[in-house]
Coordinates of C-alpha atoms and ligand atoms in Angstrom, one line a residue:
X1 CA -32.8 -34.8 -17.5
X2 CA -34.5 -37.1 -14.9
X3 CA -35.1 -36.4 -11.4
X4 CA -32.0 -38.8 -10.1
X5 CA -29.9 -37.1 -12.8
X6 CA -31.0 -33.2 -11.8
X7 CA -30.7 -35.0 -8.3
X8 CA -27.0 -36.1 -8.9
X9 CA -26.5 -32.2 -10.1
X10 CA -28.0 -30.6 -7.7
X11 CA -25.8 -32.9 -5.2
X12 CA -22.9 -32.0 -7.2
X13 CA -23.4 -28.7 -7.4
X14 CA -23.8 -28.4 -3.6
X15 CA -21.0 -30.2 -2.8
X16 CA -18.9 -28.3 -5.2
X17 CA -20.1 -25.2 -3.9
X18 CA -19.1 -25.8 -0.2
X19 CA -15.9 -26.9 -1.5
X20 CA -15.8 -23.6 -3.3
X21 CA -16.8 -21.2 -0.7
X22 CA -14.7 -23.1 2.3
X23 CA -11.7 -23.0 -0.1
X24 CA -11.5 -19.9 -1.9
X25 CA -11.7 -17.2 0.6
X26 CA -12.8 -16.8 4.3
X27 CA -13.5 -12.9 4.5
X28 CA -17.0 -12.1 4.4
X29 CA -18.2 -8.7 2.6
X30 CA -18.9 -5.8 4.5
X31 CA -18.4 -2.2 5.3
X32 CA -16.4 -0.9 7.8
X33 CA -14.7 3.0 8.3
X34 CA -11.8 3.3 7.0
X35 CA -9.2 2.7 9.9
X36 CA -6.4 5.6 10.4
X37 CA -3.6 4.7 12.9
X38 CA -1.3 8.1 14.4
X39 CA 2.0 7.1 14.9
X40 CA 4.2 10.1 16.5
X41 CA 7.6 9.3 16.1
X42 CA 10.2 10.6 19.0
X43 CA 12.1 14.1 18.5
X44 CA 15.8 13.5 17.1
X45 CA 18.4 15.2 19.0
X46 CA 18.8 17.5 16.6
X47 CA 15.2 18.8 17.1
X48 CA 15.6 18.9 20.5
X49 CA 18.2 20.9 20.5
X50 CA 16.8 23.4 17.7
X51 CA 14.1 23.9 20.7
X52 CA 11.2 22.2 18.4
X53 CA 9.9 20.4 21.9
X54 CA 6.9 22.8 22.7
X55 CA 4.2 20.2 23.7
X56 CA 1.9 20.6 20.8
X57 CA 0.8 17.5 20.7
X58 CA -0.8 16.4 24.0
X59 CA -2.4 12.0 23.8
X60 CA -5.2 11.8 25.5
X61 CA -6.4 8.3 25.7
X62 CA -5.5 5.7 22.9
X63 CA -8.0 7.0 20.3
X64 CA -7.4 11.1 20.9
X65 CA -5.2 14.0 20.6
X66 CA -5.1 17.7 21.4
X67 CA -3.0 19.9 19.8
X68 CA -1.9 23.2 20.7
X69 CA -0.7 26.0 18.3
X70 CA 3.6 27.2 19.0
X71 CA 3.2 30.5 19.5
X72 CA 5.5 31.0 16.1
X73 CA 3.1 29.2 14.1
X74 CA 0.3 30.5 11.4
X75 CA -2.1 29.1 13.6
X76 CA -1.3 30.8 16.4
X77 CA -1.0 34.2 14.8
X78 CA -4.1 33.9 13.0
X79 CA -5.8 33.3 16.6
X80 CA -3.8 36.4 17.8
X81 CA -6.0 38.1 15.3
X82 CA -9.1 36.4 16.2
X83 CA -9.4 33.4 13.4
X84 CA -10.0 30.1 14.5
X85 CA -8.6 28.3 17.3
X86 CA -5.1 27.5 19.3
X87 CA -6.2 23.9 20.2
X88 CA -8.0 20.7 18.1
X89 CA -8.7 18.0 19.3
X90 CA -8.8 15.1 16.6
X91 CA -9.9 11.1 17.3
X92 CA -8.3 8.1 15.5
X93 CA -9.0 4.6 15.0
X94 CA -5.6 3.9 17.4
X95 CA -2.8 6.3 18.5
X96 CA 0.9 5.0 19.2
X97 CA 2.8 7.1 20.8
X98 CA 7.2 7.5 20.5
X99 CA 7.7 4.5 22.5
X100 CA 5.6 2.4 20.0
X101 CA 8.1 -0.7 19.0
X102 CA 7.9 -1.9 15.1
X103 CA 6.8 -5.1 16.2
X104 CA 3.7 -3.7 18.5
X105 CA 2.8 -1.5 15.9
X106 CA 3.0 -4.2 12.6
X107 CA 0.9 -6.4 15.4
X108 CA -1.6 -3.7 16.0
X109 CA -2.3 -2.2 12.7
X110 CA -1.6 -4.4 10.0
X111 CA -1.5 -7.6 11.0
X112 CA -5.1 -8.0 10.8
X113 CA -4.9 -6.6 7.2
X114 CA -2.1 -9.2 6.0
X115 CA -4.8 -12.0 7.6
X116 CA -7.4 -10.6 5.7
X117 CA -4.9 -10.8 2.4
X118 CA -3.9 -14.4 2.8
X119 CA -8.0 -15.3 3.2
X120 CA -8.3 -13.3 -0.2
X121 CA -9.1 -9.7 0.7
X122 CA -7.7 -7.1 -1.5
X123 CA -6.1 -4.4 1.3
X124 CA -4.4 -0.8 0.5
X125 CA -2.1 0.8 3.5
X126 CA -0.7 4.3 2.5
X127 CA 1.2 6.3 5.1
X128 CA 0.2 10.1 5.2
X129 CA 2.1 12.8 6.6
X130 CA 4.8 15.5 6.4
X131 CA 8.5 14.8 5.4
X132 CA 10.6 13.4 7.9
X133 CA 7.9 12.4 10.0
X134 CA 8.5 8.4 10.1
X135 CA 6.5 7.3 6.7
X136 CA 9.4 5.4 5.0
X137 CA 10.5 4.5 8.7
X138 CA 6.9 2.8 9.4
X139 CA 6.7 1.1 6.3
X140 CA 10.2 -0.8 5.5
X141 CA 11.8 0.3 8.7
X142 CA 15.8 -0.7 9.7
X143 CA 17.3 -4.4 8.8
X144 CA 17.4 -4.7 12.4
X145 CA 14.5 -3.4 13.3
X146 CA 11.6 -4.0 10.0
X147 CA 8.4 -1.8 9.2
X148 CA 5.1 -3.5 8.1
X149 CA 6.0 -4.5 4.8
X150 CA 9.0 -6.8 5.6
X151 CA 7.0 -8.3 8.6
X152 CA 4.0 -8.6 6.4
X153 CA 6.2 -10.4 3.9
X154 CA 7.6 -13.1 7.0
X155 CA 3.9 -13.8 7.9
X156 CA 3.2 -14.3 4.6
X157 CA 5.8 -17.2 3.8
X158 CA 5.4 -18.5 7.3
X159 CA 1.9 -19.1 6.5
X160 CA 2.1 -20.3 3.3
X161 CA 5.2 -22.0 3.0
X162 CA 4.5 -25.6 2.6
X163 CA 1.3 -24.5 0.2
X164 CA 3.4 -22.7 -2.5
X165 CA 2.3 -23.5 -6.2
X166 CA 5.5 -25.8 -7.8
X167 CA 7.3 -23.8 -10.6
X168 CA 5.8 -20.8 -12.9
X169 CA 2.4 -21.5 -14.8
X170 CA 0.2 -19.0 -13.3
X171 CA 1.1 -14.7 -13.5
X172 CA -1.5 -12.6 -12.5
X173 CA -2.3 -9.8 -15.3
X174 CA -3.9 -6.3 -14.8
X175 CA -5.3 -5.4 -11.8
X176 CA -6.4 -9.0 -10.4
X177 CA -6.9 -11.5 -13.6
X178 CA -3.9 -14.8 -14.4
X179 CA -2.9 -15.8 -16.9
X180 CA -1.9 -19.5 -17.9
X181 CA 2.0 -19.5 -18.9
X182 CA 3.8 -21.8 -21.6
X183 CA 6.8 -22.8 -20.7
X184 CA 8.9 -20.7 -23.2
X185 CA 6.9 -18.0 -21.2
X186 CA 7.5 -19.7 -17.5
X187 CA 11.5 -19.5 -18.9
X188 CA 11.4 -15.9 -19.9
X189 CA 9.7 -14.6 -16.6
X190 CA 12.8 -16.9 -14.6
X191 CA 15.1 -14.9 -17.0
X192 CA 13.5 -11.7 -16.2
X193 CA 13.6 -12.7 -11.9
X194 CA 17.3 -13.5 -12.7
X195 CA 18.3 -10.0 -14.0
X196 CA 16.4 -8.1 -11.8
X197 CA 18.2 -10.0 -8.7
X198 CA 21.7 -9.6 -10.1
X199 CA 20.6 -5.7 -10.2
X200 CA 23.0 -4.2 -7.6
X201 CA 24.7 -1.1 -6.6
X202 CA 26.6 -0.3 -9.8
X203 CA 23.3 -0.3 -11.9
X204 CA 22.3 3.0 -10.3
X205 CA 25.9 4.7 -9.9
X206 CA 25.9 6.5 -13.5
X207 CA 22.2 7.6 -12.8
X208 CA 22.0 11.9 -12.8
X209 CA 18.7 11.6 -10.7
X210 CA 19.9 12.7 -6.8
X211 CA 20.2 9.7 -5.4
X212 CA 20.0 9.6 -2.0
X213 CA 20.1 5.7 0.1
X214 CA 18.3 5.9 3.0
X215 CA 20.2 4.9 6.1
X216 CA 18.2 1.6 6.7
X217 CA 19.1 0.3 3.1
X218 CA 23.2 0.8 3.8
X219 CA 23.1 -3.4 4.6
X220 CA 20.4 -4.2 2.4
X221 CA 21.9 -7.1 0.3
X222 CA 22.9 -8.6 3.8
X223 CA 19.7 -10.4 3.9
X224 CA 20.8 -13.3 5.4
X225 CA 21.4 -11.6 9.4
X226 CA 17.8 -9.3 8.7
X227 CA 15.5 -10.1 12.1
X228 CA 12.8 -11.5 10.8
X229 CA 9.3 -11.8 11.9
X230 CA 7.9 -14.9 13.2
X231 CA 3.8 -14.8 13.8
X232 CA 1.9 -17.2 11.4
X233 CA -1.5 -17.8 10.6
X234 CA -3.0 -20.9 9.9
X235 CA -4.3 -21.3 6.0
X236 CA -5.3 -25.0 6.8
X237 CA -8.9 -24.1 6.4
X238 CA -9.0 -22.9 2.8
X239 CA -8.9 -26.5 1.9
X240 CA -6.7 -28.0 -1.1
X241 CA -5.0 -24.6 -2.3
X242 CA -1.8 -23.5 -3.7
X243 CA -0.3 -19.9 -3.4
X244 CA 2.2 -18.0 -5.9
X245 CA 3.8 -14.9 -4.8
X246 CA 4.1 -11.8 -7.0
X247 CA 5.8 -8.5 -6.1
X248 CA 5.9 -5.2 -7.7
X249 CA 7.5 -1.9 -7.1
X250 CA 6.6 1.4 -8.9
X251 CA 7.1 4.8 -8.4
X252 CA 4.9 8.1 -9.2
X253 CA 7.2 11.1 -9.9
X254 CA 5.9 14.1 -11.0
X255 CA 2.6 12.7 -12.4
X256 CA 4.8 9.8 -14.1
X257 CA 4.8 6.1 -13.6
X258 CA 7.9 4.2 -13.7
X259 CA 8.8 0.7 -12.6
X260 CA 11.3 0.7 -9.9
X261 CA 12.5 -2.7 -11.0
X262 CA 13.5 -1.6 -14.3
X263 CA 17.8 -0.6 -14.2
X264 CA 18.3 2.7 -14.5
X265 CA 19.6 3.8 -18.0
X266 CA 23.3 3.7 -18.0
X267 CA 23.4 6.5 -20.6
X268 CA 23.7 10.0 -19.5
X269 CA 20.7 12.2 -19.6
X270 CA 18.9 8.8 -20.8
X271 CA 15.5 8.9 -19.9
X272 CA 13.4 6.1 -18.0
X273 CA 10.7 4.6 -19.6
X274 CA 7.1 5.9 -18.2
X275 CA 4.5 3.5 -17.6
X276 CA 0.8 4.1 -18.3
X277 CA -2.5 3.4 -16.8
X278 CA -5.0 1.1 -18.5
X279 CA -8.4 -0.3 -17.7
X280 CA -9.2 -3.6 -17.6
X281 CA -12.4 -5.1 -18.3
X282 CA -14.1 -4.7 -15.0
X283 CA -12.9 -0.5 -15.3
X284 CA -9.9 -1.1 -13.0
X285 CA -6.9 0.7 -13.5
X286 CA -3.5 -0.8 -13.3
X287 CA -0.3 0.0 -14.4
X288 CA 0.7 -1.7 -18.2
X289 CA 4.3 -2.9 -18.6
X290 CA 4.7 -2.8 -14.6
X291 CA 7.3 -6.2 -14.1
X292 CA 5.6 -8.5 -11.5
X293 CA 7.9 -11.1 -10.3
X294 CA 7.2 -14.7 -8.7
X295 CA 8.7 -14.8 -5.4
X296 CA 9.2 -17.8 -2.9
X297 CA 10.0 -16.8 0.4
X298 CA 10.5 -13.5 1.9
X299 CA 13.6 -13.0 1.6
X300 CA 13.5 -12.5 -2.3
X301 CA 10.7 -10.2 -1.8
X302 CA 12.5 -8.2 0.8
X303 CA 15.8 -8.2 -2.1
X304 CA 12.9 -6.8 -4.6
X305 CA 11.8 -4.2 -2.2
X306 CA 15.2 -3.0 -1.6
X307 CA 16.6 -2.9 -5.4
X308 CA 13.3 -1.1 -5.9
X309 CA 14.5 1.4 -3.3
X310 CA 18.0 2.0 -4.8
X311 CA 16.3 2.8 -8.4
X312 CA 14.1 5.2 -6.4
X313 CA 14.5 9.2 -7.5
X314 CA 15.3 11.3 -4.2
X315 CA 15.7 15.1 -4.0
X316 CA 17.0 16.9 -1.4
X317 CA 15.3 19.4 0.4
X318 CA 16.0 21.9 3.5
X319 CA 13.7 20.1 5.9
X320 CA 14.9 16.3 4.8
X321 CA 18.8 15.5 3.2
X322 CA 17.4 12.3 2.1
X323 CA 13.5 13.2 1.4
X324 CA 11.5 11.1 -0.4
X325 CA 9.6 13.1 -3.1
X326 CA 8.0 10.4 -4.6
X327 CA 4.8 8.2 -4.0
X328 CA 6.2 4.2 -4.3
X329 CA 3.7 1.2 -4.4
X330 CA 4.9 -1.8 -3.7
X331 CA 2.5 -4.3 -4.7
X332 CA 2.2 -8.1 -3.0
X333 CA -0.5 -10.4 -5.4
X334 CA -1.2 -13.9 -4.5
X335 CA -2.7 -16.1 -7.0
X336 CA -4.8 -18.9 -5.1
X337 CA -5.4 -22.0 -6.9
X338 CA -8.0 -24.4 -5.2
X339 CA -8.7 -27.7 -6.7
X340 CA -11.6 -27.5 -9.1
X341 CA -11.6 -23.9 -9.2
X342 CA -10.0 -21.5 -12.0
X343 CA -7.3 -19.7 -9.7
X344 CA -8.1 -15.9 -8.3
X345 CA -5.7 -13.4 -7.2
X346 CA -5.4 -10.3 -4.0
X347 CA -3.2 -8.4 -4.0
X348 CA -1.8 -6.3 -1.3
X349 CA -0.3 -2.7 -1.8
X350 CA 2.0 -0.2 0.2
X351 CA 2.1 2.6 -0.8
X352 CA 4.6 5.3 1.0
X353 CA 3.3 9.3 -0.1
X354 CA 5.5 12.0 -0.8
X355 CA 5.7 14.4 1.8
X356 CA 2.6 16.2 2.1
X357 CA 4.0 19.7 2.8
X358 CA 3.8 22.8 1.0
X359 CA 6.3 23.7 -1.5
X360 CA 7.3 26.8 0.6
X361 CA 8.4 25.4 3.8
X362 CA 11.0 23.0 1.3
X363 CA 12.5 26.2 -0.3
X364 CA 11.7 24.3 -3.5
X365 CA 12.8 26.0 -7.0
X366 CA 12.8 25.2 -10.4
X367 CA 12.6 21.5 -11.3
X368 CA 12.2 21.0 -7.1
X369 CA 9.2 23.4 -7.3
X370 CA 7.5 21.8 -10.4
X371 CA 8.0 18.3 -8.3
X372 CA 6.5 19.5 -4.7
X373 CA 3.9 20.9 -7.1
X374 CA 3.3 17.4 -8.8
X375 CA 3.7 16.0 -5.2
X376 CA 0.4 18.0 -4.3
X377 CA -1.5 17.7 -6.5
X378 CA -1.9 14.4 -6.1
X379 CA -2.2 14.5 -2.7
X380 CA -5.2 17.5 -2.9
X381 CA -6.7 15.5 -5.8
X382 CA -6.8 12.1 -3.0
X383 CA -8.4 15.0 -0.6
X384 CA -11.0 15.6 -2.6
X385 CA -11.5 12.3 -3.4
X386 CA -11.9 11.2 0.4
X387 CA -14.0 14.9 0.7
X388 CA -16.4 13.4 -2.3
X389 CA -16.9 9.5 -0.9
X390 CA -18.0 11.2 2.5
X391 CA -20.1 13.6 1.2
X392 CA -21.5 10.6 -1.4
X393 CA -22.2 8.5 1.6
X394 CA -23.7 10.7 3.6
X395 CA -26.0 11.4 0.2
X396 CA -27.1 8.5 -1.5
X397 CA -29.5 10.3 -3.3
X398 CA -27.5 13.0 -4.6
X399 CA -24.1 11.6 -5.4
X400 CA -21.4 13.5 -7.3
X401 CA -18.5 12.5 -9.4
X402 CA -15.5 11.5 -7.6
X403 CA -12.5 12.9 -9.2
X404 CA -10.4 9.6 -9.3
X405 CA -9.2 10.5 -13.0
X406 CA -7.5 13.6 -12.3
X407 CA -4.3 12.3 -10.7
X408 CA -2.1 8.6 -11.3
X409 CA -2.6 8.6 -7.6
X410 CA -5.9 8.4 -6.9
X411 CA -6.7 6.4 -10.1
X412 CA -4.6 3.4 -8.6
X413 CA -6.1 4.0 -5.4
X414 CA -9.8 3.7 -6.7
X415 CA -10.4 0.1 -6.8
X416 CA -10.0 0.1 -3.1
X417 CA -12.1 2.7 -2.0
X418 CA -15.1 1.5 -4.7
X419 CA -15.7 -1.9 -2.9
X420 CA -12.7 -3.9 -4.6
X421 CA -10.5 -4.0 -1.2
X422 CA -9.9 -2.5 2.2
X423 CA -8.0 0.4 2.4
X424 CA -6.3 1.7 5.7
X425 CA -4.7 5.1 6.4
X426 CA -1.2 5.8 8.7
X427 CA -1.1 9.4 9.5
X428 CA 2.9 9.8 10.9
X429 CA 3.9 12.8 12.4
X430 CA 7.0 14.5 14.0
X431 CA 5.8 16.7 17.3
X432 CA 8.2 19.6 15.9
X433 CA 6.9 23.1 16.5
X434 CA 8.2 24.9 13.3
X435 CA 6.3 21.8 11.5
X436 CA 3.2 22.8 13.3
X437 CA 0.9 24.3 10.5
X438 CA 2.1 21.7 8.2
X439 CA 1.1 18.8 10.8
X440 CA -2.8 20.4 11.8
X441 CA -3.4 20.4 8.0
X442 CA -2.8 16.5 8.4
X443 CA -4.6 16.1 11.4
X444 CA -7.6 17.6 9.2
X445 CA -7.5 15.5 5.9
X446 CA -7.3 12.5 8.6
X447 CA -10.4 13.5 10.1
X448 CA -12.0 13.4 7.3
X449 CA -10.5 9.9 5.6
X450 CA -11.2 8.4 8.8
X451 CA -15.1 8.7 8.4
X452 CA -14.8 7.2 5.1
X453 CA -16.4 3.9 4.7
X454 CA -15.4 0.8 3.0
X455 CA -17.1 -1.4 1.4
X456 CA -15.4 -4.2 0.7
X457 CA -16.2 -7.8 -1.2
X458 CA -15.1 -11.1 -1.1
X459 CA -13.8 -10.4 -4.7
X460 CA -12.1 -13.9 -5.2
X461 CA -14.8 -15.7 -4.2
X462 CA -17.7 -13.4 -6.4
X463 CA -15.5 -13.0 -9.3
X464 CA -14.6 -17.0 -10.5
X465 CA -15.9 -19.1 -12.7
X466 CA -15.2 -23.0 -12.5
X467 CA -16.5 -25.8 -14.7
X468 CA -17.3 -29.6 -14.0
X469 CA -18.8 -31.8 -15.6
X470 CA -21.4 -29.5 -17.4
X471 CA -21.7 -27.1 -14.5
X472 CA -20.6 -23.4 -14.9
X473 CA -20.5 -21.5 -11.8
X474 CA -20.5 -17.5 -12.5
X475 CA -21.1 -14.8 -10.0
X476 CA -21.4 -11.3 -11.2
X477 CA -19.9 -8.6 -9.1
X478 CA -21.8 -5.9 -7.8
X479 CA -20.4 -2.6 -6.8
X480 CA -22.0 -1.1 -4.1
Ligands
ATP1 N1 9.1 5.7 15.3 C1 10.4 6.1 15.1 N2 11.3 5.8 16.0 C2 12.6 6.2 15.8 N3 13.0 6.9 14.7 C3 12.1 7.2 13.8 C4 10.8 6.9 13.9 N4 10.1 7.3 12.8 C5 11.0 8.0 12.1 N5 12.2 7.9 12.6 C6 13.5 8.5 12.1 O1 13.1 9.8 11.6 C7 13.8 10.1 10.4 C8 12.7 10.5 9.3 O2 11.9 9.3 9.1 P1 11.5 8.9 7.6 O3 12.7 9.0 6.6 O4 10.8 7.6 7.7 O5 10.5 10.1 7.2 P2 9.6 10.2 5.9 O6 8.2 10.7 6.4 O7 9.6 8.9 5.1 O8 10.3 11.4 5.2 P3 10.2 11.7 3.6 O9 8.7 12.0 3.2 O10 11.1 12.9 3.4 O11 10.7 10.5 2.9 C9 14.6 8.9 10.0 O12 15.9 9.2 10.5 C10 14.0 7.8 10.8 O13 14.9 6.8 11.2

């Protein structure tokens, strides 16, 4: 090659890269602490009138609480016989107290992350806490009144909307690859959007699972009159790019995956299928089978999330008629192609934990028992996960497995606390004094998730490969 040809190249490849790196992603890598938000929801008028107002919770500026043991609690007893203390104080990145709206506390917590998503970040948001303290409340919220996921989904398609990829030829695969679709293929995934829509109330009325619909899901297929969030966020500097929507919805109950978009088997005692956990090439886990459907506009995704929450397995326990005893993911991926680029993919997951309380306090027995037990077990095995990435940063030299495998949980959760995403923590609490015990063990795994770091990437940007004429870009991905 001459020097005006290598030159031309080198030109080439300049320009191409700027194109590249304006248009693929704006998030820079970095590592930040993991953010945890405390959200306190307001007493019900039921627990005010059980008595459960005793002041245990006392806000002391917008980043601390101090809590102090009901005299009917363990804690309190235990002091009586001179363990450990009546009062904690904790720190968080942001409390909001029982007068925090929806809309102030999507703007204030996740907002950020959804921008962060739509420049290519990968972000994990799991709410934390006992039952009946606002998780499922927080995260999907009422029709008339949405929780971050429905607002994250408006502020999505508002910012997006005129950018959307025309028709099905991209799906995203695995944990973050795409796949190129025929069209036979592009026709069998519209089939498969098709049946899943039509999926309504009748599909789950043979089902011997308790069902239980949550009160905000009694007008859910009224999707029209939903209030709907309005903020936007500008996408005009990613250059020449193209978005595709995919949403997924899965459910882990009792150490089993299922896909919550799957109809429940009409047949009595019929069993669902369970999905497993694979690896892809880079060692990320994801689930195999899960159904990922192309959405385009928020209003389909908001009908996905709420058929996903009809097929959703509910017991009842003593503290909570319609307790969730489940963990559900709900998974939001965009593929992003950019001219001269191979496309990329983030994705965006919610996930919405079982009630972290002990089996006890539920009056759990048999198959209940066996459940709460499944229920924490994963949630002690993402303790000692978050107990091992502190204790692994804070000893570089001396680092020790961290037990991702040992629960479906934390092995979907990995990718984002290993520098693949940003993950964010929302510890919910009720301020009930018989729940006291139950809420300081919260208050403890959250001091301890919030001094976890994250590393995070520009993972769309590191992880392409393009080719023109003769030049092949390819950036291996560290982990740090
Ligand atoms: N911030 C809030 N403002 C008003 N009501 C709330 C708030 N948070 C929760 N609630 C109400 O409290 C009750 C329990 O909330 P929710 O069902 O979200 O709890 P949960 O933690 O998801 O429980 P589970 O783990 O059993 O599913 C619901 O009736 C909900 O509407």
């Amino acid at each position: 090659m001459d020097e005006t040809e290598s030159d031309f190249f080198a030109d080439t490849r300049k320009n191409l890269a700027s194109v590249f790196k304006k248009s693929s992603s704006n998030v820079e890598a970095g590592e930040e602490h993991m953010k945890c938000y405390l959200r306190i929801r307001p007493f019900s008028d039921a627990e005010t009138e059980r008595g459960e107002n005793q002041e245990c919770i006392d806000i002391m500026d917008d980043n601390t609480i101090l809590t102090k043991a009901p005299k009917d609690s363990h804690t309190f007893k235990h002091y009586a016989h001179g363990l450990g203390k009546t009062s904690h104080k904790f720190t968080f990145s942001r409390i909001f107290d029982e007068d925090t709206t929806q809309k102030e506390f999507f703007d204030d917590t996740m907002l950020s992350l959804v921008r962060d998503f739509i420049d290519g970040q990968n972000c994990l948001v799991f709410t934390y806490g006992v039952t009946s303290s606002g998780k499922t409340y927080t995260i999907q919220g009422k029709q008339s009144d949405a929780g971050i996921l429905p607002r994250a989904l408006d502020v999505l398609f508002n910012s997006i909307n005129n950018k959307q990829l025309y028709g099905i030829t991209l799906k995203p695969k695995m944990f973050m690859d795409v796949s190129k679709l025929n069209t036979e293929e592009a026709e069998m995934e519209k089939k498969i959007k098709e049946r899943i829509m039509k999926m309504s109330l009748e599909d789950v009325r043979d089902e011997t699972i308790v069902l239980s619909i949550s009160e905000s899901l009694v007008d859910v297929f009224d999707i029209e009159n939903r209030i709907r969030e309005e903020t936007k966020i500008s996408v005009e500097d990613q250059g020449q790019i193209r978005f595709s929507i995919w949403c997924s919805f899965a459910e882990i109950y009792n150490e089993q995956i299922f896909d919550l978009l799957e109809p429940m088997p009409k047949k009595k005692n019929a069993k669902r299928p369970v999905l497993r956990l694979s690896d892809d090439k880079n060692g990320s886990p994801y689930i195999k089978g899960l159904k990922e459907v192309n959405v385009t506009t928020a209003d389909e995704a908001y009908k996905i999330l709420n058929i996903g929450q009809r097929n959703l397995s509910t017991a009842c326990t003593k503290l909570n008629h319609s307790s969730s005893r489940s963990h559900c993911i709900f998974n939001i991926k965009i593929i992003r192609n950019v001219i001269l680029n191979d496309p990329s993919v983030c994705r965006l997951s919610l996930c919405d934990l079982a009630g972290s309380e002990r089996s006890s306090k539920t009056l759990s027995q048999g198959d209940r028992l066996k459940e709460a037990g499944n229920i924490n077990t994963s949630l002690m095995t993402l303790g000692r996960c978050i107990e091992m990435l502190r204790f692994n940063q804070n000893h570089k030299e001396n680092n020790r497995i961290i037990p991702f495998r040992d629960s479906k949980l934390t092995r979907l959760f990995q990718n984002f606390f290993c520098g693949r995403g940003k993950a964010a923590m929302i510890v919910n609490v009720n301020q009930c004094a018989s729940m006291f015990d139950e809420t300081l063990h919260v208050f403890k795994f959250s001091a301890i998730a919030k001094q976890v770091r994250s590393y995070f990437k520009n993972f769309s940007f590191t992880s392409v490969s393009f080719n023109c004429w003769g030049l092949h870009y390819m950036n291996n991905y560290k982990y740090p």
